[in-house]
Coordinates of C-alpha atoms and ligand atoms in Angstrom, one line a residue:
X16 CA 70.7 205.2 -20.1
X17 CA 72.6 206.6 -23.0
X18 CA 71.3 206.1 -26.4
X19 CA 73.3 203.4 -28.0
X20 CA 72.1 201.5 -24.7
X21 CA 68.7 202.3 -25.0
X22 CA 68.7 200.7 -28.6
X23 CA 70.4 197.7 -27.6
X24 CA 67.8 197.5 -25.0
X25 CA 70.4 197.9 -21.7
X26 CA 69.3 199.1 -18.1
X27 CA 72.8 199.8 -16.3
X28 CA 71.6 197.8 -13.0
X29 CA 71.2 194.6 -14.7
X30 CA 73.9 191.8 -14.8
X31 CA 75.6 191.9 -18.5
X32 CA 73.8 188.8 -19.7
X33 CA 71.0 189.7 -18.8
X34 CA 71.5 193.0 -20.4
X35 CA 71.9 190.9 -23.6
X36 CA 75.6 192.5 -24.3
X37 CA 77.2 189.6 -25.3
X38 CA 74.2 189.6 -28.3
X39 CA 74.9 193.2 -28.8
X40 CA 79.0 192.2 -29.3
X41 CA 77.4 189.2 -31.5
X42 CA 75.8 191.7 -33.5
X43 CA 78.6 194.1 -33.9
X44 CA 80.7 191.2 -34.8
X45 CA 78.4 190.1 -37.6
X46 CA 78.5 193.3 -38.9
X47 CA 81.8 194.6 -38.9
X48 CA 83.7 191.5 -39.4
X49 CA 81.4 188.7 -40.4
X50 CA 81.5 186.4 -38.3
X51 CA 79.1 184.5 -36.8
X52 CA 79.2 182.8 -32.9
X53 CA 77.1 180.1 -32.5
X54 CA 75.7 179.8 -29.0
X55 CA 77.9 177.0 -28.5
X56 CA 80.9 179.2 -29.2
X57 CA 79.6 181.8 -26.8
X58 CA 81.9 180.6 -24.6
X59 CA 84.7 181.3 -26.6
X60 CA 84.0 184.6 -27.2
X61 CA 83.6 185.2 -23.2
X62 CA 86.8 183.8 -23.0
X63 CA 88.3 186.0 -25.6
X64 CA 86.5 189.2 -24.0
X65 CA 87.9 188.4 -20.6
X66 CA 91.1 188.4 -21.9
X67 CA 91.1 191.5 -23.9
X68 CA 89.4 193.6 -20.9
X69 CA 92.2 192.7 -18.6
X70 CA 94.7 193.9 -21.6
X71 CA 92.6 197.2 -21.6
X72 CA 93.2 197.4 -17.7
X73 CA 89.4 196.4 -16.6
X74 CA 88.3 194.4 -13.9
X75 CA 85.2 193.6 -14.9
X76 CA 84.1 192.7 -18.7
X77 CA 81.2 193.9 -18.4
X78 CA 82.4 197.4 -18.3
X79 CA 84.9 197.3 -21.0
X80 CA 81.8 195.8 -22.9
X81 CA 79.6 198.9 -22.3
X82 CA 82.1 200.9 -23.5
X83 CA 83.1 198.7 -26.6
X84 CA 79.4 198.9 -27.2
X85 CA 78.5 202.7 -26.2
X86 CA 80.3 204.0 -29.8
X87 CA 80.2 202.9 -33.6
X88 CA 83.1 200.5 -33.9
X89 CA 86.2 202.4 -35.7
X90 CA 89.4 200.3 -36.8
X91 CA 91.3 200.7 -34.2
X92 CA 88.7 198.2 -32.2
X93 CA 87.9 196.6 -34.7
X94 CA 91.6 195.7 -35.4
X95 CA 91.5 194.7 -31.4
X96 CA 88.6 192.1 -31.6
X97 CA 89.9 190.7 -34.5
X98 CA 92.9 189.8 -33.1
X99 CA 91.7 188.4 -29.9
X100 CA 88.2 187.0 -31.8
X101 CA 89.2 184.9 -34.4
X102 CA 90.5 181.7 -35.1
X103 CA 94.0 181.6 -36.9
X104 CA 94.9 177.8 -37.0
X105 CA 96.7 177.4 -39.4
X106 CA 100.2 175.2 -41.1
X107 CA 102.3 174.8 -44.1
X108 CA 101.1 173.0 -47.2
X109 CA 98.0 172.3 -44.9
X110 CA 95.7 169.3 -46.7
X111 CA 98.3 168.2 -49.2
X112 CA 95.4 167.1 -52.0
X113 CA 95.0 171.0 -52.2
X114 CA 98.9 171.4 -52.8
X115 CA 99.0 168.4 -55.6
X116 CA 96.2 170.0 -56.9
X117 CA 97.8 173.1 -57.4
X118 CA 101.4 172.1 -58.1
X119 CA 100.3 168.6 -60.9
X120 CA 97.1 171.0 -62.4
X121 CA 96.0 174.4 -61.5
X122 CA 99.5 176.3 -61.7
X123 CA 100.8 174.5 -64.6
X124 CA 97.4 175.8 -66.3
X125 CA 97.3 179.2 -65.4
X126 CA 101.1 179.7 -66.3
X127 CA 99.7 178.5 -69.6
X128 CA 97.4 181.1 -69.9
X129 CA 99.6 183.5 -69.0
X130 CA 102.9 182.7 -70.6
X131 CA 102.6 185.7 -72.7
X132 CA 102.4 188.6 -70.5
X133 CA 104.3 186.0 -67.5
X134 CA 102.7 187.7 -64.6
X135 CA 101.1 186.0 -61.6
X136 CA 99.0 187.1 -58.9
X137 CA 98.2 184.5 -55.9
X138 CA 96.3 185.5 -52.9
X139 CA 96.1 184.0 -49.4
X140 CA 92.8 186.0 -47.7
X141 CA 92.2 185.1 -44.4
X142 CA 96.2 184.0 -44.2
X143 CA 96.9 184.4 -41.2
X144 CA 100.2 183.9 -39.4
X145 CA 101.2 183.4 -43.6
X146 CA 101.9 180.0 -44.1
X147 CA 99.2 179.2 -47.0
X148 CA 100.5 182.2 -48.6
X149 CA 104.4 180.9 -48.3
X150 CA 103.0 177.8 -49.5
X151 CA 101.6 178.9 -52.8
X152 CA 105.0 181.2 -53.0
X153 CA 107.1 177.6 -52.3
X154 CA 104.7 176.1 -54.6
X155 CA 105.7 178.7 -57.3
X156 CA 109.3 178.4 -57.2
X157 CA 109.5 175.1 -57.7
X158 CA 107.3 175.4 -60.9
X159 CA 107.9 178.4 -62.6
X160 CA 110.8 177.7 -65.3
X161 CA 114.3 179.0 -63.8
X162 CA 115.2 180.0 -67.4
X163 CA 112.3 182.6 -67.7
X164 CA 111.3 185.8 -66.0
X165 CA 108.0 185.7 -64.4
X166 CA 106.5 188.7 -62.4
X167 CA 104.3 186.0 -59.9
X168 CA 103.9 187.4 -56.6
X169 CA 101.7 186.1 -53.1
X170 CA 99.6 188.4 -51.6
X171 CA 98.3 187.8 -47.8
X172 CA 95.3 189.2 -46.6
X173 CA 93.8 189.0 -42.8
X174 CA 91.7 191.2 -40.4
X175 CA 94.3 190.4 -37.6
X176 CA 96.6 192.9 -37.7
X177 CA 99.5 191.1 -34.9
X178 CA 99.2 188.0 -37.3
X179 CA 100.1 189.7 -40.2
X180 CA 103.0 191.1 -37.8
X181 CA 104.1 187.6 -37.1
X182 CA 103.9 186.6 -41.2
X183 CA 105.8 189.4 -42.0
X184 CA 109.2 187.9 -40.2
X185 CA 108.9 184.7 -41.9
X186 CA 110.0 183.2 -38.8
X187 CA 108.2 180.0 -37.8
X188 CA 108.2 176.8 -34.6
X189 CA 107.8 173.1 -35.3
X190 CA 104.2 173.7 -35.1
X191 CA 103.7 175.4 -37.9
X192 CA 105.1 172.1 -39.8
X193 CA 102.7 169.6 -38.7
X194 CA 102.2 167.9 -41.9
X195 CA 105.1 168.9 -44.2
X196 CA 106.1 167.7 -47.3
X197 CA 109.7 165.8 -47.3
X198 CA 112.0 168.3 -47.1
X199 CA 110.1 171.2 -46.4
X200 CA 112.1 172.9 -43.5
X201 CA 115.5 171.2 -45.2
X202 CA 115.2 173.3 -48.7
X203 CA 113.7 176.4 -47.9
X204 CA 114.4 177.1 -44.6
X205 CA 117.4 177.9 -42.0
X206 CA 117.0 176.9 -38.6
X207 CA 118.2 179.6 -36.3
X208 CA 119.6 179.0 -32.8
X209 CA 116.3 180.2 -31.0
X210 CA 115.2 176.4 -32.5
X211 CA 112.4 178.1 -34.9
X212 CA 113.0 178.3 -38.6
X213 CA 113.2 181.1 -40.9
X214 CA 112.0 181.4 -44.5
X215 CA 114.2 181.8 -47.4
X216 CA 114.6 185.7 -48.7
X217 CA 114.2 184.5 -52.0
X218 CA 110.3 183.1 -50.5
X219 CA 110.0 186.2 -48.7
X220 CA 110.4 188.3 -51.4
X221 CA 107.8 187.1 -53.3
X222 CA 105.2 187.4 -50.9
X223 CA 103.3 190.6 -49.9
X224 CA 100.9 191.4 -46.5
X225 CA 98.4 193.7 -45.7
X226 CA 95.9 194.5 -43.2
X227 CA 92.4 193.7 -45.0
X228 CA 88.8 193.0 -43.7
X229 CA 86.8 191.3 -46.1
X230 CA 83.5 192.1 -44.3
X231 CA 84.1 195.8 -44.7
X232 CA 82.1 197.0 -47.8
X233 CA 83.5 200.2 -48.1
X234 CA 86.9 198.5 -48.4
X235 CA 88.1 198.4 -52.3
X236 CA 88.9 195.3 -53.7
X237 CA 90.9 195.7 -57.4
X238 CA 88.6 194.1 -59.8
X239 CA 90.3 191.7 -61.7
X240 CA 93.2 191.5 -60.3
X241 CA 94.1 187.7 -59.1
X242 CA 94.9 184.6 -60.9
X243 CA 93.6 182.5 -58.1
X244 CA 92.9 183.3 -54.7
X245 CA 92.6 180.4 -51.4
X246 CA 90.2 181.5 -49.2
X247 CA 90.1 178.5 -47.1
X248 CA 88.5 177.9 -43.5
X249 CA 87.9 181.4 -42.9
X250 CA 83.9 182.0 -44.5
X251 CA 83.0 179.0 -41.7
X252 CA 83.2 181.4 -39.3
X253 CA 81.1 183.6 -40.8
X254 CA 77.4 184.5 -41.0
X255 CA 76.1 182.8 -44.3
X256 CA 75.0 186.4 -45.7
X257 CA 78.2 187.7 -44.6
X258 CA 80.1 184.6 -46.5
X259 CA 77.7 184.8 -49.6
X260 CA 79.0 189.0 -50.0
X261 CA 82.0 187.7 -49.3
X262 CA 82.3 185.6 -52.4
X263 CA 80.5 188.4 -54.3
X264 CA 83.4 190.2 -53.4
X265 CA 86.5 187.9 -54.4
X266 CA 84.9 187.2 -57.7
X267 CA 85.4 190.6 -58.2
X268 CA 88.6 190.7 -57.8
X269 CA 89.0 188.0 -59.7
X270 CA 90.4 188.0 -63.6
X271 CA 87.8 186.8 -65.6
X272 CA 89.2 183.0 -65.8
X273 CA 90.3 183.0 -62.5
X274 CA 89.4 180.2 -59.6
X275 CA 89.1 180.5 -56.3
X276 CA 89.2 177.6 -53.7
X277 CA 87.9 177.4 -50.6
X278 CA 87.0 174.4 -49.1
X279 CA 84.6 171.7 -49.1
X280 CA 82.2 172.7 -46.5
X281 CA 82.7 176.3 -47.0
X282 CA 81.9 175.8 -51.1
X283 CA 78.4 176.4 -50.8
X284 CA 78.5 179.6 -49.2
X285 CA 79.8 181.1 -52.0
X286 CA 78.3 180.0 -55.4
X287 CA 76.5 182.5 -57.9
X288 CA 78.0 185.8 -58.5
X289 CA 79.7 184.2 -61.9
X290 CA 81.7 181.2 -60.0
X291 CA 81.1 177.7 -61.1
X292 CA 82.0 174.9 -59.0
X293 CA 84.2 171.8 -60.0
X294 CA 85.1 169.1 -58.7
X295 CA 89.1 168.1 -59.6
X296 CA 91.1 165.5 -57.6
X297 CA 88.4 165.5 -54.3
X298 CA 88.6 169.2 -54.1
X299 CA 85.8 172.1 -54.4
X300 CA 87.5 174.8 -57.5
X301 CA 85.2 178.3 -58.0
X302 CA 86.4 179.2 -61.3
X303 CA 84.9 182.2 -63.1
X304 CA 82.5 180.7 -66.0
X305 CA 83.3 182.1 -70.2
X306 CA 86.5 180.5 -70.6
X307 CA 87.7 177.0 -72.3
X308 CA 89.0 175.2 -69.2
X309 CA 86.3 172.7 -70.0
X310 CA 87.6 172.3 -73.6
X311 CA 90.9 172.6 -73.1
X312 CA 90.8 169.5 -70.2
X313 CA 89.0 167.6 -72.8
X314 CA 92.6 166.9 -73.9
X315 CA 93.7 170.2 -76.3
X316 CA 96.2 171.8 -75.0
X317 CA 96.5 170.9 -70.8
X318 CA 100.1 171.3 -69.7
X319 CA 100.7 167.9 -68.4
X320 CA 101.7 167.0 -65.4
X321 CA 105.6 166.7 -64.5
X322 CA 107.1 163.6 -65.4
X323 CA 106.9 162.4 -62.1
X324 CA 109.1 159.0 -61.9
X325 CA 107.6 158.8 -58.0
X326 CA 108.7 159.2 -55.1
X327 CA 106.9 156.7 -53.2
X328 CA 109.5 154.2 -52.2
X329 CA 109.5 151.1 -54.4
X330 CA 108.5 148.0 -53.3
X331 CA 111.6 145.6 -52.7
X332 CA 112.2 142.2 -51.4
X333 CA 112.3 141.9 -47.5
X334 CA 111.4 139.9 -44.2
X335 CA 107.8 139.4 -43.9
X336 CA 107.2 142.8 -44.0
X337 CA 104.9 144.4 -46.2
X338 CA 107.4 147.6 -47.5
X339 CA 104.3 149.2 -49.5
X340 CA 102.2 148.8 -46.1
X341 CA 104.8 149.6 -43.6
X342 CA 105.7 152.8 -45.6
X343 CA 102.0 154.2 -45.8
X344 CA 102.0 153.7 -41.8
X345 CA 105.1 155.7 -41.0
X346 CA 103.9 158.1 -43.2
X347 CA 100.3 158.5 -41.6
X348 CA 101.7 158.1 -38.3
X349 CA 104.4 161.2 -39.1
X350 CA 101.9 163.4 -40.7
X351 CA 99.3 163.0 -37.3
X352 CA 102.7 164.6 -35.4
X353 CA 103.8 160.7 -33.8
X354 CA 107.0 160.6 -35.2
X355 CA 108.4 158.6 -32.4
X356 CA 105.9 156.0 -33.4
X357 CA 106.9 156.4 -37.0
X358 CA 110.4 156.1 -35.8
X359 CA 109.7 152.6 -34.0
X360 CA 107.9 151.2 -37.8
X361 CA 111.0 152.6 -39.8
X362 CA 113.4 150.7 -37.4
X363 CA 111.6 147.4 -38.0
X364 CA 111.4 148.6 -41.8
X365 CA 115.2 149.3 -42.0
X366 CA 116.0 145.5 -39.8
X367 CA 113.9 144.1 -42.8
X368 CA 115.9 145.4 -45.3
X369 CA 119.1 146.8 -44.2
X370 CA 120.5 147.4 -48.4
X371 CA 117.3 149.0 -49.0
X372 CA 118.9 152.5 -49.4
X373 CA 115.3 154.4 -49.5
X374 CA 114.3 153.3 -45.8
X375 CA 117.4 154.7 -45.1
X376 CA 116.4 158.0 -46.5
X377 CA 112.9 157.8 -44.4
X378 CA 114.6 156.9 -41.5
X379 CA 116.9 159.7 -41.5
X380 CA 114.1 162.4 -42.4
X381 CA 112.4 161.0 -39.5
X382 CA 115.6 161.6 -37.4
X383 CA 115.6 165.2 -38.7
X384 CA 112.3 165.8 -37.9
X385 CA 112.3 164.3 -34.4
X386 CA 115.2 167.2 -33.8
X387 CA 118.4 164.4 -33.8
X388 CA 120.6 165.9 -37.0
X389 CA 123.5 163.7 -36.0
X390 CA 121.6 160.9 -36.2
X391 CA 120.3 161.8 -39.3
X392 CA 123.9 162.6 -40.7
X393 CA 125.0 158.8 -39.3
X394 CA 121.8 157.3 -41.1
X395 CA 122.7 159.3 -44.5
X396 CA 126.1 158.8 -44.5
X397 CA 125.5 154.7 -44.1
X398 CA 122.7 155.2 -47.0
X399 CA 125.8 156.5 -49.0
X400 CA 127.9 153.5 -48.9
X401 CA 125.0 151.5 -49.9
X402 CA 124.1 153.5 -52.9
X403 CA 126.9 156.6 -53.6
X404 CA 124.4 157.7 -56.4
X405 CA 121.2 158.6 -53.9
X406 CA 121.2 162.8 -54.7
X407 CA 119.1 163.6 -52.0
X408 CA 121.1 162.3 -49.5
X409 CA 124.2 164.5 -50.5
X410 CA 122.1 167.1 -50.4
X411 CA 120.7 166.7 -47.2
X412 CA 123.6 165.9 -46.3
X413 CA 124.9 169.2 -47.6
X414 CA 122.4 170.8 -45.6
X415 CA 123.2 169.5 -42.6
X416 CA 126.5 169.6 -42.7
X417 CA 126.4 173.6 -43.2
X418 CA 124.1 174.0 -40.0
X419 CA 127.3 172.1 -38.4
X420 CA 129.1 174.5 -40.0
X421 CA 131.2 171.9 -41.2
X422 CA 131.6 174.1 -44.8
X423 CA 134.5 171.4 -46.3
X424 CA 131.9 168.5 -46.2
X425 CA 128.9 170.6 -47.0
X426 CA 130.5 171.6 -50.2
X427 CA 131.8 167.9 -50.8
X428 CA 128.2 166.8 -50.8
X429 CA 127.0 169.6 -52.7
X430 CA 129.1 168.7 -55.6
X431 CA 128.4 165.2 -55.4
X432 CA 124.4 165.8 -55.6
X433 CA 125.4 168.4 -58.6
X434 CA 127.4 165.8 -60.3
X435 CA 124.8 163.1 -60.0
X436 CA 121.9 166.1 -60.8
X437 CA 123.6 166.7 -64.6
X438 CA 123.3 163.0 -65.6
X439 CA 119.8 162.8 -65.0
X440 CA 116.9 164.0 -67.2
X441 CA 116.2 167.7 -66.2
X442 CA 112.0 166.4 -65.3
X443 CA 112.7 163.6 -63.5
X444 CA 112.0 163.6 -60.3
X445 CA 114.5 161.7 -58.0
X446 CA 112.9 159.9 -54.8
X447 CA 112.9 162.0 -52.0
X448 CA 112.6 165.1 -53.3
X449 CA 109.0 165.7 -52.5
X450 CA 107.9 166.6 -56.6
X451 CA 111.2 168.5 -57.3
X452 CA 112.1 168.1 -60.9
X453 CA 116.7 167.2 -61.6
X454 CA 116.4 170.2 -62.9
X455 CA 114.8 172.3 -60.1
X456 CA 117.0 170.3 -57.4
X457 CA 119.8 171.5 -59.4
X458 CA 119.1 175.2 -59.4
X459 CA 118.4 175.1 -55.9
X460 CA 121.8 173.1 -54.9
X461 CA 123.5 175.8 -57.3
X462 CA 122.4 178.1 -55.2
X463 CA 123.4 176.5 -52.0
X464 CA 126.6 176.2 -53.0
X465 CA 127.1 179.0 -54.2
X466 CA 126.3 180.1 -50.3
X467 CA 128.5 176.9 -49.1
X468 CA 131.3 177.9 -51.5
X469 CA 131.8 181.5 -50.0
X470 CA 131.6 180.3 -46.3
X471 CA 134.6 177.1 -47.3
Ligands
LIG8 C1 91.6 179.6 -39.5 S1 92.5 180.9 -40.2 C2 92.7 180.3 -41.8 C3 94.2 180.4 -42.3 C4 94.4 179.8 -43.6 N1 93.6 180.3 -44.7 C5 94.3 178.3 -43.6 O1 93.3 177.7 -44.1 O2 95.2 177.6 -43.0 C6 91.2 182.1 -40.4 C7 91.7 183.5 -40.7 O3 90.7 184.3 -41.2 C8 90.9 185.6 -40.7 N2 89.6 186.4 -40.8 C9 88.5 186.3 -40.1 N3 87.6 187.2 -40.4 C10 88.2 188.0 -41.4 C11 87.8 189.1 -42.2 N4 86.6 189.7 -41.9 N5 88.6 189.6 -43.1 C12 89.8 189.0 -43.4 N6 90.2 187.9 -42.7 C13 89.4 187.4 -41.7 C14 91.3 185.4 -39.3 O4 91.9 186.5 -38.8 C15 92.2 184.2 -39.4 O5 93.5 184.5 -39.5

């Protein structure tokens, strides 16, 4: 028996769980990268052990676990369990009351505070594959003013070193859009032939990755040195002293009137340390105490909220059909992934009302996201002879017709939504267009184009 063995109490002869060498992984686990399996999870991490000792070329787990175990962990292994350990569910704009929460109050304040020096630090830790972090970098372009100059950058943190890999190519499958806002793969992404979508560069470019294990003490963390970090379902899996040091650690690197949100059930693993929970719209804010957000949401100086006209569809006239009802189904029914029964609900919705250009528009976003463009294009194109004014339809529209490569009515559409875009208030926000401000839609269907313009 060599040493480290005799420590974790191992006789070579025994069977390995007997030998207690799954609670000598646990162990490691908890130390190295915080996180805590449950005995109801210990099947999980058998599972994940199996499969990393076949990718190590050993027959039997327990070997590759004596050896695992037989050294101190360095970050090479480390790096390996992580990536075959944890759990990196994760999707775009995932629980949207966050994302209104950030896009209607939280952003808008912090640009506030920051509008002199205009510089902007978001992190993502625990991001994963990197949608949360592409969502706070979405999130940004659409508020930060196109007229000004802001240094605001994402940065992504995880442990799991082939996630990062995957969120550095900005390349994503349907899956990864479970529950997106309208519009979402439309405006700021290109659909490549493989059938998976690719992130805008001018997304990309704003968002940084690197390899970080926030259970590692020894790692640095810049004090100071984020607006606001997310660091959401990832201290569940930990060990609650391992989660508590955890948020020790991220209010350090927070600025001094910085927030960091994790969520609900994780909120109480990190209070103390200088973080003081709120409550705002249903969600769980950490925001570090000494500044005036309390005074200044008592009504001095908030940023309101955009000027948001709505884009919930209105309520209008139609067969014994409740529009306000029938809408809230499809939408639930789309957001759980059943988009054919959504489908069948904006049919009847559409029979009910056939001028109704807005069930139109829902129907044809359904279309789109059931993977049927020409349908969508047929649906849009009769919306348009109902209501020639409807922007988002020319610019879907637009869109759609450029992944035809169809570049003459691309362009046609384009223009249209441009021409419409300049007679309407720069902070409205037209229906459809999931929050975007005229103005915003504008820049962005300058910008396209521009793009459709060079390819005509
Ligand atoms: C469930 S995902 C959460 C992704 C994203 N934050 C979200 O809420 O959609 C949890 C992530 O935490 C990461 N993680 C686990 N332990 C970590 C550690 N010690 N340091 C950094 N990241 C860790 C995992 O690799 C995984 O990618």
């Amino acid at each position: 028996m060599n040493m480290m063995q005799y420590e974790l109490g191992m006789d070579m002869n025994t069977d390995c769980h007997d030998l207690g060498l799954i609670d000598a992984l646990r162990h490691q686990l908890a130390l190295h990268l915080g996180l805590h399996f449950s005995s109801e999870r210990i099947p999980d991490l058998q599972r994940g052990i199996e499969k990393l000792a076949l990718a190590q070329g050993y027959e039997r787990d327990e070997d590759f676990l004596l050896k695992l175990l037989s050294s101190p962990l360095d970050k090479p292994r480390i790096q390996q369990l992580a990536t075959h350990l944890t759990i990196g569910e994760t999707y775009f704009f995932r629980e949207p009351g966050l994302f209104d929460l950030l896009r209607h109050e939280l952003l808008p304040f912090i640009m506030t505070q920051r509008r002199s020096e205009r510089r902007i630090r978001l992190w993502s830790m625990g991001c994963s594959t990197g949608e949360e972090a592409y969502s706070l970098a979405i999130l940004l372009d659409q508020i930060l003013p196109p007229t000004e100059a802001w240094d605001a950058l994402v940065l992504g943190m995880d442990v799991n070193p082939q996630a990062l890999e995957k969120a550095e190519t900005g390349v994503y499958g349907a899956w990864s859009f479970r529950n997106p806002p309208p519009g979402l793969r439309e405006y700021y992404f290109d659909r490549r032939q493989e059938g998976d979508f690719s992130i805008h560069k001018h997304i990309r470019e704003r968002v940084r990755f690197s390899y970080f294990n926030l259970a590692d003490r020894a790692a640095p963390l810049l004090h100071g040195a984020a607006d606001l970090i997310l660091c959401r379902n990832v201290l569940m899996y930990f060990t609650p002293e391992a989660a508590h040091d955890a948020g020790r650690r991220l209010a350090h690197a927070l600025k001094d009137d910085g927030y960091l949100l994790a969520t609900p059930a994780e909120a109480s693993l990190i209070s103390g340390y200088g973080l003081d929970p709120l409550q705002m719209r249903g969600q769980v804010v950490h925001r570090k105490s000494d500044h005036e957000f309390d005074v200044v949401h008592k009504g001095m100086d908030v940023p309101q909220p955009l000027h948001v006209v709505t884009h919930r569809l209105k309520r209008r006239p139609g067969r014994d059909i409740d529009p306000d009802e029938s809408h809230r189904t499809i939408v639930e029914l789309a957001n759980q992934g059943r988009v054919n029964e959504a489908l069948i609900h904006c049919r009847r919705l559409v029979d009910s009302a056939p001028s109704n250009p807005e069930w139109h528009y829902l129907l044809a976003t359904l279309l789109l996201e059931q993977g049927q463009p020409a349908a969508a294009v047929a649906a849009l194109e009769h919306l348009l002879q109902l209501d020639s004014a409807f922007v988002m339809a020319h610019v879907m529209l637009g869109r759609l017709y450029r992944q035809e490569l169809d570049h003459a009515s691309s362009v046609r559409h384009l223009r249209a939504a441009l021409e419409q875009l300049q007679q309407i208030e720069p902070d409205i926000v037209p229906v459809g267009s999931d929050g975007l401000t005229a103005l915003r839609l504008k820049h962005m269907v300058e910008s396209f184009l521009s793009t459709a313009e060079a390819s005509s």
